[in-house]
C-alpha cells in the first residue's frame, strides 16, 4: 500500500485517538514508537505463522492450509475496517499481526503446494508465479492507495483491508483444485488419489516415471522418518541447505528491499523528490516489480537459479553505493534526486528479477519431503526475524546515520553475491534427491560427514 497513506494517515489517527483517550497530544517519540510497532508486528505475526507451518500442514495438508490462511486474512481485514470507528490504534496492531500470520503461514504453504504440483522441467516457472502474484498484489495496493482512489484520510482503513479481496477469491476457488500429488502419495500413501491428482493437474497419462521418483523418495523417507525442526537442526547432512536458505533470506531482508517497500516515502523525501510526486514514483516501483518478475519466470528455466542470485546481488551492491553518493549530492542540483529515484527503481528491478524471484523456487527444491515442513519452519523463522528487526530499527537508523545507512545494505548485497557465486549449487532440472547430494558435496565438511556415516555403519 502506498506509504504516504500508511504513514501519514495512520500517524494522524494515532495522534487523534490518543488525544481523545487521554485529552493530551502524544509526544513525537511515542507516535514514532507506535508507528514502528505497527510496521514491525507484521513480521512478528509472520514469524508465528512460519513456526506453525508444520503443525497445520500435518493436520490439514497443503490445500486446506492455504484456505485456512485466507480465512485468517479475512478476519484481519474486518478488524482493520472497524478500527477507525472504534478509534483504536491497538486494533490496527492486532490486524497487522493477523495479516502477518496469514502471510507467514500462507507463503510457506503456497510455495510447498506449487513446488509439489509442478513437473520438474517447469518447476521454476510454476513456483515463480508466487512472486508474480505477490508483485500484482503490491501493485494493486499502490494503485488503490492513490489519493484519487482510496488514498484519502477518510478511507485509509478500507484501503488497508483490500488484501481480503484476494483471500475471498482463494476461499471460493481452492476447494475445486486438487491436493498436492506428492503429499497424497508420500505422506498419505494414497497411490490412486495421487494418480488422479496428477491427471487432473497435468492431463491424461499414467505418469509412471514421476510416481517411481516419488516411490524412491518415499523409500528414503522410510529410512529416515520426518524430523522436527530441532531434529533437523541437529542433522548434519542437511546443514548446507539450512545455512544456504537462512543466509539467503537474511540477505534478502537486509539487502534494503523491504526498507524500500515499507519506508519508500522517507527514502524519496530524503533524496529530494517533491512530496506530491512520491506517490507516482512508488506506483512506478510496483509496475517495474511486476514486469521484472514476469520476465524472470520466462528466463529461470533457461539460465538457472544461481545467476539470478549472484547477478542480482552484485548489481544491487553497485546501485546502493551510487545511491549513497547521490544522496550526499542532492543539494547540488534538482536533477540529482531523480537519478537517485531511478537507481532505487533499478534496485527493485534487479532484486525482483534476481534473488526475489529465485528464492521461493530454491526453497521448494532443496529439501526432500520428510525434511520440508521442518525446514520451512526454520527458514521462515529466520526470514521473519530479519524483517521484524529491519522494520523496527530502520526509522531510528536513518535518523542517526542519514544516507550512510544504505552502505550497510551494500555490504549485505556483496556478501550475498559472493556466497551464491562460490558456494550455491545449481538446482535446475534435478530431482530433490540429486539436489540433496549436490549440497552434501559442497565442501570438505560434506565429504567428512559421508565418511563419518560409513564408519558408524561398519561399527
Short mmCIF file of C-alpha atoms in Angstrom, two decimals:
data_model
loop_
_atom_site.label_atom_id
_atom_site.label_comp_id
_atom_site.label_asym_id
_atom_site.label_seq_id
_atom_site.Cartn_x
_atom_site.Cartn_y
_atom_site.Cartn_z
CA UNK A 1 0.00 0.00 0.00
CA UNK A 2 1.17 3.49 -0.74
CA UNK A 3 3.48 4.50 2.11
CA UNK A 4 2.07 8.02 2.33
CA UNK A 5 -1.31 6.51 3.16
CA UNK A 6 0.10 4.12 5.70
CA UNK A 7 2.42 6.51 7.48
CA UNK A 8 0.92 9.99 7.49
CA UNK A 9 -2.72 8.97 7.85
CA UNK A 10 -2.09 6.34 10.50
CA UNK A 11 0.19 8.64 12.47
CA UNK A 12 -2.57 11.27 12.33
CA UNK A 13 -5.04 8.62 13.54
CA UNK A 14 -2.71 7.70 16.41
CA UNK A 15 -2.49 11.37 17.41
CA UNK A 16 -6.25 11.91 17.33
CA UNK A 17 -7.19 8.67 19.11
CA UNK A 18 -4.56 9.31 21.80
CA UNK A 19 -5.88 12.84 22.31
CA UNK A 20 -9.49 11.66 22.63
CA UNK A 21 -8.47 8.97 25.09
CA UNK A 22 -6.05 10.93 27.30
CA UNK A 23 -7.00 14.53 26.43
CA UNK A 24 -3.42 15.38 25.52
CA UNK A 25 -1.21 15.27 22.44
CA UNK A 26 1.22 12.32 22.45
CA UNK A 27 4.97 13.08 22.31
CA UNK A 28 6.53 12.63 18.83
CA UNK A 29 8.69 9.79 20.18
CA UNK A 30 5.56 7.93 21.27
CA UNK A 31 3.96 8.29 17.84
CA UNK A 32 7.18 7.07 16.18
CA UNK A 33 7.32 4.12 18.55
CA UNK A 34 3.69 3.13 17.89
CA UNK A 35 4.22 3.52 14.12
CA UNK A 36 7.34 1.35 14.30
CA UNK A 37 5.30 -1.19 16.23
CA UNK A 38 2.56 -1.14 13.58
CA UNK A 39 5.22 -1.83 10.94
CA UNK A 40 7.20 -4.47 12.82
CA UNK A 41 4.34 -6.55 14.30
CA UNK A 42 3.53 -7.69 10.78
CA UNK A 43 6.84 -9.55 10.87
CA UNK A 44 6.06 -10.88 14.37
CA UNK A 45 2.83 -12.34 13.01
CA UNK A 46 4.74 -13.73 10.04
CA UNK A 47 7.21 -15.34 12.42
CA UNK A 48 4.39 -17.05 14.34
CA UNK A 49 2.88 -18.21 11.06
CA UNK A 50 6.17 -19.66 9.90
CA UNK A 51 6.61 -21.52 13.20
CA UNK A 52 3.15 -23.11 12.95
CA UNK A 53 3.55 -24.33 9.33
CA UNK A 54 4.49 -27.90 10.30
CA UNK A 55 1.62 -28.39 12.74
CA UNK A 56 -1.08 -27.05 10.44
CA UNK A 57 0.33 -28.86 7.38
CA UNK A 58 0.23 -32.20 9.20
CA UNK A 59 -3.38 -31.60 10.26
CA UNK A 60 -4.82 -30.02 7.11
CA UNK A 61 -2.50 -30.79 4.20
CA UNK A 62 -1.43 -28.23 1.61
CA UNK A 63 -4.68 -27.04 0.01
CA UNK A 64 -6.72 -26.75 3.20
CA UNK A 65 -3.78 -24.97 4.82
CA UNK A 66 -3.93 -22.23 2.18
CA UNK A 67 -7.71 -21.91 2.72
CA UNK A 68 -7.09 -21.53 6.46
CA UNK A 69 -4.62 -18.70 5.79
CA UNK A 70 -7.19 -16.92 3.63
CA UNK A 71 -9.79 -17.11 6.40
CA UNK A 72 -7.34 -15.55 8.87
CA UNK A 73 -6.66 -12.74 6.40
CA UNK A 74 -10.40 -12.06 6.10
CA UNK A 75 -10.71 -11.79 9.90
CA UNK A 76 -7.76 -9.36 9.94
CA UNK A 77 -9.46 -7.21 7.29
CA UNK A 78 -12.64 -6.99 9.37
CA UNK A 79 -10.63 -5.80 12.39
CA UNK A 80 -8.79 -3.25 10.25
CA UNK A 81 -12.06 -1.94 8.81
CA UNK A 82 -13.63 -1.41 12.23
CA UNK A 83 -10.54 0.07 13.91
CA UNK A 84 -11.32 3.59 12.71
CA UNK A 85 -14.88 3.56 14.03
CA UNK A 86 -13.63 2.13 17.32
CA UNK A 87 -10.89 4.82 17.49
CA UNK A 88 -8.37 2.17 18.47
CA UNK A 89 -4.83 2.04 17.09
CA UNK A 90 -4.45 -1.20 19.06
CA UNK A 91 -6.87 -2.83 16.61
CA UNK A 92 -4.56 -1.83 13.76
CA UNK A 93 -1.72 -3.61 15.56
CA UNK A 94 -3.89 -6.73 16.05
CA UNK A 95 -4.93 -6.68 12.38
CA UNK A 96 -1.30 -6.31 11.29
CA UNK A 97 -0.32 -9.30 13.43
CA UNK A 98 -3.07 -11.43 11.86
CA UNK A 99 -2.18 -10.26 8.34
CA UNK A 100 1.43 -11.14 9.09
CA UNK A 101 0.43 -14.55 10.45
CA UNK A 102 -1.58 -15.27 7.31
CA UNK A 103 1.34 -14.24 5.09
CA UNK A 104 3.93 -16.20 7.11
CA UNK A 105 1.77 -19.30 7.05
CA UNK A 106 0.36 -18.88 3.56
CA UNK A 107 3.69 -18.02 1.95
CA UNK A 108 5.14 -21.35 3.04
CA UNK A 109 2.03 -23.31 2.08
CA UNK A 110 1.86 -21.58 -1.28
CA UNK A 111 5.46 -22.44 -2.16
CA UNK A 112 5.09 -26.03 -0.96
CA UNK A 113 1.90 -26.50 -2.95
CA UNK A 114 3.33 -25.01 -6.15
CA UNK A 115 6.59 -26.95 -5.83
CA UNK A 116 4.78 -30.25 -5.25
CA UNK A 117 2.27 -29.94 -8.12
CA UNK A 118 4.90 -28.86 -10.70
CA UNK A 119 6.68 -31.08 -13.27
CA UNK A 120 10.42 -30.70 -12.64
CA UNK A 121 11.04 -29.34 -16.17
CA UNK A 122 8.97 -26.23 -15.46
CA UNK A 123 9.18 -26.22 -11.64
CA UNK A 124 10.97 -22.90 -11.61
CA UNK A 125 8.36 -21.20 -13.79
CA UNK A 126 5.47 -22.56 -11.73
CA UNK A 127 6.88 -21.64 -8.33
CA UNK A 128 7.77 -18.19 -9.65
CA UNK A 129 4.07 -17.46 -10.14
CA UNK A 130 4.01 -16.82 -6.38
CA UNK A 131 6.37 -13.89 -6.95
CA UNK A 132 4.30 -12.75 -9.94
CA UNK A 133 1.11 -12.54 -7.92
CA UNK A 134 2.91 -11.02 -4.92
CA UNK A 135 4.04 -8.25 -7.25
CA UNK A 136 0.50 -7.93 -8.59
CA UNK A 137 -0.76 -7.59 -5.01
CA UNK A 138 1.74 -4.84 -4.23
CA UNK A 139 0.93 -3.03 -7.47
CA UNK A 140 -2.80 -3.25 -6.69
CA UNK A 141 -2.19 -1.77 -3.25
CA UNK A 142 -0.13 1.08 -4.68
CA UNK A 143 -2.76 1.78 -7.34
CA UNK A 144 -5.75 1.79 -4.98
CA UNK A 145 -3.68 3.78 -2.49
CA UNK A 146 -3.53 6.79 -4.81
CA UNK A 147 -5.36 9.83 -3.45
CA UNK A 148 -7.62 9.81 -6.50
CA UNK A 149 -8.97 6.38 -5.48
CA UNK A 150 -8.76 5.16 -1.85
CA UNK A 151 -5.67 7.04 -0.67
CA UNK A 152 -7.63 9.62 1.32
CA UNK A 153 -7.67 10.08 5.06
CA UNK A 154 -11.31 9.06 5.40
CA UNK A 155 -10.74 5.77 3.52
CA UNK A 156 -7.34 4.53 4.78
CA UNK A 157 -8.94 1.64 6.71
CA UNK A 158 -10.78 0.50 3.56
CA UNK A 159 -7.59 0.64 1.51
CA UNK A 160 -5.63 -1.37 4.08
CA UNK A 161 -8.31 -4.08 4.06
CA UNK A 162 -8.02 -4.76 0.33
CA UNK A 163 -5.92 -7.97 0.74
CA UNK A 164 -9.12 -9.67 1.93
CA UNK A 165 -10.50 -9.43 -1.63
CA UNK A 166 -7.82 -11.85 -2.86
CA UNK A 167 -8.40 -14.05 0.20
CA UNK A 168 -12.12 -14.30 -0.56
CA UNK A 169 -11.30 -15.41 -4.12
CA UNK A 170 -8.98 -18.12 -2.74
CA UNK A 171 -11.63 -19.40 -0.33
CA UNK A 172 -14.12 -19.69 -3.21
CA UNK A 173 -11.76 -21.26 -5.78
CA UNK A 174 -9.35 -23.52 -3.87
CA UNK A 175 -11.90 -26.19 -2.83
CA UNK A 176 -12.24 -27.09 -6.55
CA UNK A 177 -8.48 -27.62 -7.05
CA UNK A 178 -6.53 -30.85 -6.50
CA UNK A 179 -4.45 -31.62 -3.44
CA UNK A 180 -0.67 -31.98 -3.87
CA UNK A 181 0.13 -35.35 -5.56
CA UNK A 182 3.41 -35.67 -3.61
CA UNK A 183 1.56 -35.10 -0.33
CA UNK A 184 -1.07 -37.70 -1.25
CA UNK A 185 1.47 -40.35 -2.29
CA UNK A 186 4.47 -39.82 0.01
CA UNK A 187 2.75 -38.70 3.20
CA UNK A 188 -0.73 -40.24 2.87
CA UNK A 189 0.28 -43.34 0.88
CA UNK A 190 -2.73 -42.97 -1.42
CA UNK A 191 -1.47 -44.04 -4.86
CA UNK A 192 -4.89 -43.87 -6.53
CA UNK A 193 -5.63 -40.31 -5.39
CA UNK A 194 -2.10 -39.26 -6.34
CA UNK A 195 -2.53 -40.57 -9.89
CA UNK A 196 -5.94 -38.88 -10.11
CA UNK A 197 -4.45 -35.57 -8.94
CA UNK A 198 -1.63 -35.84 -11.49
CA UNK A 199 -4.10 -36.45 -14.30
CA UNK A 200 -6.23 -33.52 -13.17
CA UNK A 201 -3.22 -31.19 -13.00
CA UNK A 202 -1.11 -32.40 -15.93
CA UNK A 203 -3.64 -34.08 -18.24
CA UNK A 204 -4.22 -37.76 -19.19
CA UNK A 205 -1.35 -40.22 -18.67
CA UNK A 206 -0.04 -42.94 -16.36
CA UNK A 207 2.92 -40.85 -15.05
CA UNK A 208 4.89 -43.95 -14.12
CA UNK A 209 8.27 -42.16 -14.13
CA UNK A 210 7.04 -39.41 -11.81
CA UNK A 211 5.47 -41.91 -9.41
CA UNK A 212 8.63 -44.04 -9.45
CA UNK A 213 10.61 -40.94 -8.41
CA UNK A 214 8.13 -40.37 -5.58
CA UNK A 215 8.47 -44.03 -4.61
CA UNK A 216 12.26 -43.67 -4.43
CA UNK A 217 11.88 -40.61 -2.24
CA UNK A 218 9.32 -42.41 -0.09
CA UNK A 219 11.83 -45.23 0.46
CA UNK A 220 14.43 -42.67 1.54
CA UNK A 221 11.92 -41.16 3.94
CA UNK A 222 11.09 -44.55 5.46
CA UNK A 223 14.80 -44.99 6.15
CA UNK A 224 14.86 -41.51 7.74
CA UNK A 225 11.41 -40.56 9.13
CA UNK A 226 10.14 -36.95 9.13
CA UNK A 227 12.00 -34.71 11.55
CA UNK A 228 11.01 -31.94 13.90
CA UNK A 229 12.70 -28.54 13.49
CA UNK A 230 15.03 -29.33 16.41
CA UNK A 231 15.97 -32.71 14.93
CA UNK A 232 16.57 -31.12 11.54
CA UNK A 233 18.89 -28.53 13.09
CA UNK A 234 20.91 -31.38 14.59
CA UNK A 235 21.07 -33.29 11.29
CA UNK A 236 24.48 -32.51 9.78
CA UNK A 237 23.53 -33.96 6.38
CA UNK A 238 21.20 -31.01 5.66
CA UNK A 239 23.37 -28.36 7.26
CA UNK A 240 24.27 -26.63 3.99
CA UNK A 241 20.64 -26.46 2.85
CA UNK A 242 19.64 -24.79 6.12
CA UNK A 243 22.64 -22.46 6.13
CA UNK A 244 22.02 -21.51 2.50
CA UNK A 245 18.31 -20.72 2.87
CA UNK A 246 18.82 -18.97 6.21
CA UNK A 247 21.54 -16.75 4.75
CA UNK A 248 19.60 -16.03 1.55
CA UNK A 249 16.51 -14.93 3.48
CA UNK A 250 18.65 -12.66 5.67
CA UNK A 251 20.47 -11.32 2.59
CA UNK A 252 17.07 -10.58 1.03
CA UNK A 253 15.61 -8.84 4.07
CA UNK A 254 18.79 -6.88 4.86
CA UNK A 255 19.57 -6.00 1.24
CA UNK A 256 17.32 -2.96 1.53
CA UNK A 257 14.35 -4.17 -0.50
CA UNK A 258 12.00 -4.47 2.47
CA UNK A 259 13.10 -0.99 3.53
CA UNK A 260 12.20 0.43 0.09
CA UNK A 261 8.80 -1.26 0.29
CA UNK A 262 7.99 -0.08 3.82
CA UNK A 263 9.79 3.25 4.01
CA UNK A 264 9.80 4.45 0.39
CA UNK A 265 8.17 7.74 1.41
CA UNK A 266 11.04 8.53 3.84
CA UNK A 267 13.68 7.47 1.30
CA UNK A 268 12.29 9.58 -1.53
CA UNK A 269 11.79 12.55 0.80
CA UNK A 270 15.43 12.14 1.84
CA UNK A 271 16.51 12.06 -1.81
CA UNK A 272 14.70 15.34 -2.55
CA UNK A 273 11.69 14.15 -4.59
CA UNK A 274 8.74 16.58 -4.21
CA UNK A 275 6.15 15.19 -1.80
CA UNK A 276 3.29 15.37 -4.30
CA UNK A 277 5.28 13.28 -6.82
CA UNK A 278 6.29 10.46 -4.46
CA UNK A 279 3.02 8.53 -4.82
CA UNK A 280 3.58 8.20 -8.58
CA UNK A 281 7.19 7.13 -8.12
CA UNK A 282 6.07 4.35 -5.76
CA UNK A 283 3.46 3.27 -8.31
CA UNK A 284 6.28 3.08 -10.86
CA UNK A 285 8.15 0.80 -8.45
CA UNK A 286 5.19 -1.56 -8.42
CA UNK A 287 4.97 -1.63 -12.22
CA UNK A 288 8.71 -2.39 -12.53
CA UNK A 289 8.41 -5.12 -9.90
CA UNK A 290 5.55 -6.77 -11.77
CA UNK A 291 7.23 -6.63 -15.20
CA UNK A 292 10.52 -7.97 -13.85
CA UNK A 293 9.05 -10.97 -12.02
CA UNK A 294 7.10 -11.99 -15.12
CA UNK A 295 10.28 -11.73 -17.21
CA UNK A 296 12.20 -13.82 -14.67
CA UNK A 297 9.57 -16.57 -14.79
CA UNK A 298 10.27 -16.87 -18.52
CA UNK A 299 14.05 -17.00 -18.05
CA UNK A 300 14.62 -19.06 -14.90
CA UNK A 301 14.48 -22.46 -16.63
CA UNK A 302 16.95 -21.25 -19.29
CA UNK A 303 19.65 -19.59 -17.22
CA UNK A 304 19.15 -21.44 -13.92
CA UNK A 305 18.92 -20.21 -10.33
CA UNK A 306 22.50 -19.27 -9.44
CA UNK A 307 22.98 -16.44 -12.00
CA UNK A 308 19.78 -14.80 -10.77
CA UNK A 309 21.18 -14.74 -7.24
CA UNK A 310 24.75 -13.58 -7.70
CA UNK A 311 23.94 -11.28 -10.62
CA UNK A 312 21.10 -9.59 -8.73
CA UNK A 313 23.09 -9.14 -5.53
CA UNK A 314 26.10 -7.80 -7.42
CA UNK A 315 24.05 -5.20 -9.28
CA UNK A 316 22.30 -4.14 -6.06
CA UNK A 317 25.64 -3.66 -4.34
CA UNK A 318 26.77 -1.23 -7.03
CA UNK A 319 23.47 0.65 -7.02
CA UNK A 320 23.37 1.10 -3.22
CA UNK A 321 26.87 2.61 -3.35
CA UNK A 322 25.71 5.03 -6.04
CA UNK A 323 22.53 5.87 -4.08
CA UNK A 324 24.67 6.80 -1.07
CA UNK A 325 26.79 9.10 -3.25
CA UNK A 326 23.82 10.82 -4.92
CA UNK A 327 22.03 11.35 -1.61
CA UNK A 328 25.05 13.28 -0.41
CA UNK A 329 24.99 15.34 -3.63
CA UNK A 330 21.23 16.02 -3.67
CA UNK A 331 21.66 19.73 -2.85
CA UNK A 332 23.99 20.31 -5.80
CA UNK A 333 21.20 20.18 -8.41
CA UNK A 334 17.49 19.37 -8.61
CA UNK A 335 18.02 16.52 -11.11
CA UNK A 336 20.24 14.51 -8.72
CA UNK A 337 17.14 13.44 -6.76
CA UNK A 338 15.64 11.93 -9.92
CA UNK A 339 18.85 9.98 -10.55
CA UNK A 340 18.53 8.61 -7.02
CA UNK A 341 14.92 7.62 -7.67
CA UNK A 342 15.95 5.90 -10.92
CA UNK A 343 18.61 3.86 -9.15
CA UNK A 344 16.16 2.83 -6.44
CA UNK A 345 13.82 1.62 -9.18
CA UNK A 346 16.73 -0.34 -10.68
CA UNK A 347 17.37 -1.92 -7.28
CA UNK A 348 13.76 -3.11 -7.34
CA UNK A 349 14.28 -4.48 -10.87
CA UNK A 350 17.46 -6.41 -10.05
CA UNK A 351 16.03 -7.81 -6.82
CA UNK A 352 12.66 -8.82 -8.28
CA UNK A 353 14.32 -10.33 -11.33
CA UNK A 354 17.10 -11.99 -9.32
CA UNK A 355 17.12 -13.08 -5.66
CA UNK A 356 13.47 -12.18 -5.09
CA UNK A 357 12.37 -14.39 -7.97
CA UNK A 358 14.68 -17.34 -7.34
CA UNK A 359 14.39 -17.64 -3.53
CA UNK A 360 10.94 -19.26 -3.46
CA UNK A 361 11.91 -21.69 -6.20
CA UNK A 362 15.12 -22.70 -4.43
CA UNK A 363 13.35 -23.12 -1.09
CA UNK A 364 10.85 -25.54 -2.60
CA UNK A 365 13.57 -27.62 -4.33
CA UNK A 366 16.38 -28.30 -1.86
CA UNK A 367 14.59 -30.29 0.86
CA UNK A 368 13.15 -33.79 0.45
CA UNK A 369 9.56 -34.41 1.57
CA UNK A 370 10.44 -35.65 5.07
CA UNK A 371 12.52 -32.53 5.81
CA UNK A 372 10.43 -29.91 4.03
CA UNK A 373 7.93 -28.96 6.74
CA UNK A 374 10.57 -28.61 9.44
CA UNK A 375 12.82 -26.70 7.04
CA UNK A 376 10.05 -24.23 6.20
CA UNK A 377 9.59 -23.60 9.92
CA UNK A 378 13.30 -22.90 10.44
CA UNK A 379 13.98 -20.73 7.39
CA UNK A 380 10.63 -18.96 7.77
CA UNK A 381 11.54 -18.09 11.35
CA UNK A 382 14.87 -16.64 10.23
CA UNK A 383 13.18 -14.70 7.43
CA UNK A 384 10.58 -13.07 9.62
CA UNK A 385 13.06 -12.32 12.39
CA UNK A 386 15.10 -10.37 9.85
CA UNK A 387 12.03 -8.49 8.64
CA UNK A 388 10.98 -7.65 12.20
CA UNK A 389 14.44 -6.34 13.06
CA UNK A 390 14.79 -4.14 9.98
CA UNK A 391 11.19 -2.88 10.19
CA UNK A 392 11.65 -1.76 13.79
CA UNK A 393 15.14 -0.23 13.70
CA UNK A 394 15.18 1.46 10.28
CA UNK A 395 13.26 4.63 11.33
CA UNK A 396 15.89 5.16 14.03
CA UNK A 397 18.74 4.03 11.76
CA UNK A 398 18.01 6.55 9.01
CA UNK A 399 17.62 9.25 11.68
CA UNK A 400 21.08 8.61 13.10
CA UNK A 401 23.15 7.52 10.06
CA UNK A 402 21.24 9.50 7.43
CA UNK A 403 22.20 8.41 3.89
CA UNK A 404 25.11 6.26 5.13
CA UNK A 405 22.63 3.68 6.43
CA UNK A 406 22.45 2.41 2.83
CA UNK A 407 26.11 1.39 2.97
CA UNK A 408 25.01 -1.44 5.28
CA UNK A 409 22.68 -2.73 2.56
CA UNK A 410 25.51 -2.57 0.01
CA UNK A 411 27.72 -4.72 2.25
CA UNK A 412 24.95 -7.32 2.69
CA UNK A 413 24.43 -7.47 -1.09
CA UNK A 414 28.15 -8.05 -1.65
CA UNK A 415 28.15 -10.92 0.85
CA UNK A 416 25.11 -12.42 -0.91
CA UNK A 417 26.85 -12.18 -4.28
CA UNK A 418 30.00 -13.92 -3.03
CA UNK A 419 28.13 -16.70 -1.24
CA UNK A 420 25.80 -17.58 -4.11
CA UNK A 421 28.59 -17.38 -6.71
CA UNK A 422 31.13 -19.59 -4.92
CA UNK A 423 29.01 -21.97 -2.82
CA UNK A 424 25.41 -22.35 -4.04
CA UNK A 425 24.88 -25.39 -6.35
CA UNK A 426 22.64 -25.17 -9.42
CA UNK A 427 19.29 -26.97 -8.96
CA UNK A 428 17.72 -26.57 -12.40
CA UNK A 429 16.20 -29.77 -13.83
CA UNK A 430 17.30 -32.03 -10.94
CA UNK A 431 15.28 -34.27 -8.65
CA UNK A 432 15.25 -33.41 -4.96
CA UNK A 433 17.44 -36.40 -4.11
CA UNK A 434 20.02 -35.25 -6.70
CA UNK A 435 19.94 -31.75 -5.24
CA UNK A 436 20.50 -33.16 -1.75
CA UNK A 437 23.63 -34.94 -2.99
CA UNK A 438 24.88 -31.70 -4.57
CA UNK A 439 24.65 -29.94 -1.22
CA UNK A 440 26.40 -32.79 0.59
CA UNK A 441 29.35 -32.38 -1.78
CA UNK A 442 29.79 -28.61 -1.33
CA UNK A 443 32.89 -28.71 0.88
CA UNK A 444 35.29 -30.97 2.75
CA UNK A 445 32.78 -30.83 5.60
CA UNK A 446 30.22 -32.64 3.45
CA UNK A 447 32.74 -35.36 2.49
CA UNK A 448 33.71 -35.78 6.12
CA UNK A 449 30.07 -36.36 7.03
CA UNK A 450 29.79 -39.13 4.46
CA UNK A 451 32.95 -40.76 5.75
CA UNK A 452 31.63 -40.48 9.31
CA UNK A 453 28.37 -42.22 8.31
CA UNK A 454 30.33 -45.11 6.69
CA UNK A 455 32.48 -45.52 9.82
CA UNK A 456 29.40 -45.65 12.06
CA UNK A 457 27.77 -48.23 9.76
CA UNK A 458 30.83 -50.51 9.93
CA UNK A 459 30.86 -50.31 13.73
#
